[in-house]
Amino acid sequence: MAKLIVRTGEKAGMEYEVKEGTVLGREAGVTVPILDPKASRRHAQFGVEGSQFALEDLGSTNGTFVNGSRITRQRLHHGDVVRIGATEFLYNDPANRRPEAPSPPAAPPAPPVAPAPAKKPIQITPAHRRPRPGPRRH
């Protein structure tokens, strides 16, 4: 069962069951009343598209937003945030979770790293056995 949960405003915490034809707005008698001066009398309405609910803006002046983007009609997924004026709703419909993006293909295994070549040991010659530099030429 899909629900709208009011997150902000005077009715924060209230839950409304979503059905086809559910209307949001300021007008008396709408399914989901919004006490917000920026909401239209009949602001938005739920419809059905396939197995999902879609929210349609009914030509409101200030717009309807889903996840921060202004919409005219938008299918909703579980966890979407609907905003009308300053009032926010959380769309709760566990049966319609947002499809996950496919995982990127696994990277091929890295080629084996060749061991570093062995270093030639350094021989230290005692100072008394070092060759002396010849006379300097100017």
C-alpha atoms as a printed R data frame, in Angstrom:
    type eleno elety resid chain resno       x      y       z
1   ATOM     1    CA   MET     A     1   0.000  0.000   0.000
2   ATOM     2    CA   ALA     A     2   1.450  3.351  -1.067
3   ATOM     3    CA   LYS     A     3   1.444  6.254   1.395
4   ATOM     4    CA   LEU     A     4   2.425  9.903   1.565
5   ATOM     5    CA   ILE     A     5   4.029 10.916   4.850
6   ATOM     6    CA   VAL     A     6   4.072 14.640   5.647
7   ATOM     7    CA   ARG     A     7   7.627 15.661   6.602
8   ATOM     8    CA   THR     A     8   7.241 19.434   7.100
9   ATOM     9    CA   GLY     A     9   4.481 21.897   7.852
10  ATOM    10    CA   GLU     A    10   1.574 21.921  10.282
11  ATOM    11    CA   LYS     A    11   0.619 18.321   9.529
12  ATOM    12    CA   ALA     A    12   4.132 16.824   9.891
13  ATOM    13    CA   GLY     A    13   3.902 13.132  10.752
14  ATOM    14    CA   MET     A    14   0.473 12.603   9.168
15  ATOM    15    CA   GLU     A    15   0.145  9.710   6.703
16  ATOM    16    CA   TYR     A    16  -2.241  9.481   3.758
17  ATOM    17    CA   GLU     A    17  -3.010  6.381   1.709
18  ATOM    18    CA   VAL     A    18  -2.409  6.943  -2.011
19  ATOM    19    CA   LYS     A    19  -5.015  5.725  -4.503
20  ATOM    20    CA   GLU     A    20  -5.760  6.585  -8.099
21  ATOM    21    CA   GLY     A    21  -7.427 10.002  -8.049
22  ATOM    22    CA   THR     A    22  -5.870 11.153  -4.738
23  ATOM    23    CA   VAL     A    23  -5.772 14.991  -4.900
24  ATOM    24    CA   LEU     A    24  -3.413 17.285  -2.984
25  ATOM    25    CA   GLY     A    25  -4.230 20.965  -2.406
26  ATOM    26    CA   ARG     A    26  -5.768 23.719  -0.258
27  ATOM    27    CA   GLU     A    27  -9.403 23.178  -1.291
28  ATOM    28    CA   ALA     A    28 -11.795 21.732   1.296
29  ATOM    29    CA   GLY     A    29 -12.547 18.101   0.538
30  ATOM    30    CA   VAL     A    30  -9.289 17.156  -1.223
31  ATOM    31    CA   THR     A    31  -7.785 13.831  -0.181
32  ATOM    32    CA   VAL     A    32  -4.515 15.359   1.097
33  ATOM    33    CA   PRO     A    33  -5.074 18.881   2.468
34  ATOM    34    CA   ILE     A    34  -2.058 21.210   2.319
35  ATOM    35    CA   LEU     A    35  -2.103 24.219   4.646
36  ATOM    36    CA   ASP     A    36   0.390 26.206   2.591
37  ATOM    37    CA   PRO     A    37  -0.375 29.528   0.850
38  ATOM    38    CA   LYS     A    38   1.877 28.500  -2.081
39  ATOM    39    CA   ALA     A    39  -0.276 25.439  -2.795
40  ATOM    40    CA   SER     A    40  -3.108 25.744  -5.318
41  ATOM    41    CA   ARG     A    41  -6.645 24.738  -4.375
42  ATOM    42    CA   ARG     A    42  -6.294 21.570  -6.489
43  ATOM    43    CA   HIS     A    43  -2.542 21.336  -6.874
44  ATOM    44    CA   ALA     A    44  -1.629 17.770  -7.902
45  ATOM    45    CA   GLN     A    45  -3.283 14.408  -8.450
46  ATOM    46    CA   PHE     A    46  -2.212 10.756  -8.417
47  ATOM    47    CA   GLY     A    47  -2.818  8.495 -11.376
48  ATOM    48    CA   VAL     A    48  -1.639  5.011 -12.308
49  ATOM    49    CA   GLU     A    49   0.920  4.130 -14.981
50  ATOM    50    CA   GLY     A    50   1.381  0.385 -15.314
51  ATOM    51    CA   SER     A    51   2.032 -0.909 -11.812
52  ATOM    52    CA   GLN     A    52   3.215  2.457 -10.442
53  ATOM    53    CA   PHE     A    53   1.625  5.621  -9.191
54  ATOM    54    CA   ALA     A    54   2.392  8.834 -11.030
55  ATOM    55    CA   LEU     A    55   1.945 12.345  -9.672
56  ATOM    56    CA   GLU     A    56   0.612 15.010 -12.034
57  ATOM    57    CA   ASP     A    57   0.733 18.757 -11.452
58  ATOM    58    CA   LEU     A    58  -2.719 20.214 -12.195
59  ATOM    59    CA   GLY     A    59  -1.425 23.482 -13.683
60  ATOM    60    CA   SER     A    60  -0.411 24.986 -10.355
61  ATOM    61    CA   THR     A    61   1.226 28.408 -10.244
62  ATOM    62    CA   ASN     A    62   4.157 27.441  -8.012
63  ATOM    63    CA   GLY     A    63   4.799 23.939  -9.332
64  ATOM    64    CA   THR     A    64   5.174 20.441  -7.957
65  ATOM    65    CA   PHE     A    65   8.655 19.068  -7.249
66  ATOM    66    CA   VAL     A    66   9.924 15.502  -6.981
67  ATOM    67    CA   ASN     A    67  13.429 15.065  -5.580
68  ATOM    68    CA   GLY     A    68  14.117 18.763  -6.236
69  ATOM    69    CA   SER     A    69  13.033 18.801  -9.909
70  ATOM    70    CA   ARG     A    70   9.885 20.516 -11.133
71  ATOM    71    CA   ILE     A    71   7.527 18.031 -12.791
72  ATOM    72    CA   THR     A    72   4.361 17.994 -14.862
73  ATOM    73    CA   ARG     A    73   3.875 14.233 -14.492
74  ATOM    74    CA   GLN     A    74   6.282 11.825 -12.797
75  ATOM    75    CA   ARG     A    75   6.203  8.155 -11.833
76  ATOM    76    CA   LEU     A    76   7.087  7.808  -8.171
77  ATOM    77    CA   HIS     A    77   9.382  5.317  -6.488
78  ATOM    78    CA   HIS     A    78   9.710  4.373  -2.838
79  ATOM    79    CA   GLY     A    79  11.649  7.095  -0.996
80  ATOM    80    CA   ASP     A    80  10.937  9.953  -3.432
81  ATOM    81    CA   VAL     A    81  10.436 13.377  -1.848
82  ATOM    82    CA   VAL     A    82   7.483 15.445  -3.114
83  ATOM    83    CA   ARG     A    83   7.415 19.185  -2.391
84  ATOM    84    CA   ILE     A    84   4.495 21.558  -2.823
85  ATOM    85    CA   GLY     A    85   5.253 25.062  -1.567
86  ATOM    86    CA   ALA     A    86   7.170 24.603   1.673
87  ATOM    87    CA   THR     A    87   5.438 21.291   2.453
88  ATOM    88    CA   GLU     A    88   7.422 18.097   1.885
89  ATOM    89    CA   PHE     A    89   6.083 14.567   1.668
90  ATOM    90    CA   LEU     A    90   7.909 11.254   1.646
91  ATOM    91    CA   TYR     A    91   6.464  8.736  -0.828
92  ATOM    92    CA   ASN     A    92   6.405  5.321   0.832
93  ATOM    93    CA   ASP     A    93   5.749  2.348  -1.465
94  ATOM    94    CA   PRO     A    94   8.093 -0.580  -0.728
95  ATOM    95    CA   ALA     A    95   6.634 -2.507  -3.696
96  ATOM    96    CA   ASN     A    96   7.994  0.141  -6.117
97  ATOM    97    CA   ARG     A    97  11.604  0.694  -5.201
98  ATOM    98    CA   ARG     A    98  13.758  2.599  -7.668
99  ATOM    99    CA   PRO     A    99  15.502  0.181 -10.028
100 ATOM   100    CA   GLU     A   100  19.164 -0.126  -9.186
101 ATOM   101    CA   ALA     A   101  21.675  0.886 -11.789
102 ATOM   102    CA   PRO     A   102  23.486 -2.114 -13.230
103 ATOM   103    CA   SER     A   103  26.869 -2.754 -11.712
104 ATOM   104    CA   PRO     A   104  29.791 -1.806 -13.940
105 ATOM   105    CA   PRO     A   105  31.595 -4.795 -15.430
106 ATOM   106    CA   ALA     A   106  34.365 -6.174 -13.287
107 ATOM   107    CA   ALA     A   107  37.828 -4.958 -14.189
108 ATOM   108    CA   PRO     A   108  40.130 -7.604 -15.630
109 ATOM   109    CA   PRO     A   109  42.724 -8.903 -13.200
110 ATOM   110    CA   ALA     A   110  45.916 -6.892 -13.101
111 ATOM   111    CA   PRO     A   111  48.892 -8.494 -14.861
112 ATOM   112    CA   PRO     A   112  51.481 -9.982 -12.540
113 ATOM   113    CA   VAL     A   113  54.203 -7.593 -11.526
114 ATOM   114    CA   ALA     A   114  57.712 -8.731 -12.454
115 ATOM   115    CA   PRO     A   115  60.149 -8.671  -9.573
116 ATOM   116    CA   ALA     A   116  62.673 -5.841  -9.625
117 ATOM   117    CA   PRO     A   117  66.079 -6.858 -11.035
118 ATOM   118    CA   ALA     A   118  68.633 -7.748  -8.414
119 ATOM   119    CA   LYS     A   119  70.997 -4.901  -7.618
120 ATOM   120    CA   LYS     A   120  74.703 -5.375  -7.982
121 ATOM   121    CA   PRO     A   121  76.356 -5.208  -4.553
122 ATOM   122    CA   ILE     A   122  78.421 -2.105  -3.920
123 ATOM   123    CA   GLN     A   123  82.005 -2.678  -2.901
124 ATOM   124    CA   ILE     A   124  83.538 -0.225  -0.533
125 ATOM   125    CA   THR     A   125  87.278  0.187  -0.826
126 ATOM   126    CA   PRO     A   126  89.104  1.333   2.260
127 ATOM   127    CA   ALA     A   127  90.464  4.872   1.997
128 ATOM   128    CA   HIS     A   128  94.107  3.796   2.092
129 ATOM   129    CA   ARG     A   129  93.590  1.616  -0.977
130 ATOM   130    CA   ARG     A   130  91.758  4.176  -3.075
131 ATOM   131    CA   PRO     A   131  93.713  5.552  -5.978
132 ATOM   132    CA   ARG     A   132  94.878  9.083  -5.402
133 ATOM   133    CA   PRO     A   133  93.875 11.687  -7.842
134 ATOM   134    CA   GLY     A   134  96.640 12.954 -10.046
135 ATOM   135    CA   PRO     A   135  97.958 16.474 -10.020
136 ATOM   136    CA   ARG     A   136  95.435 19.034 -11.068
137 ATOM   137    CA   ARG     A   137  95.963 20.824 -14.257
138 ATOM   138    CA   HIS     A   138  95.001 24.433 -14.515
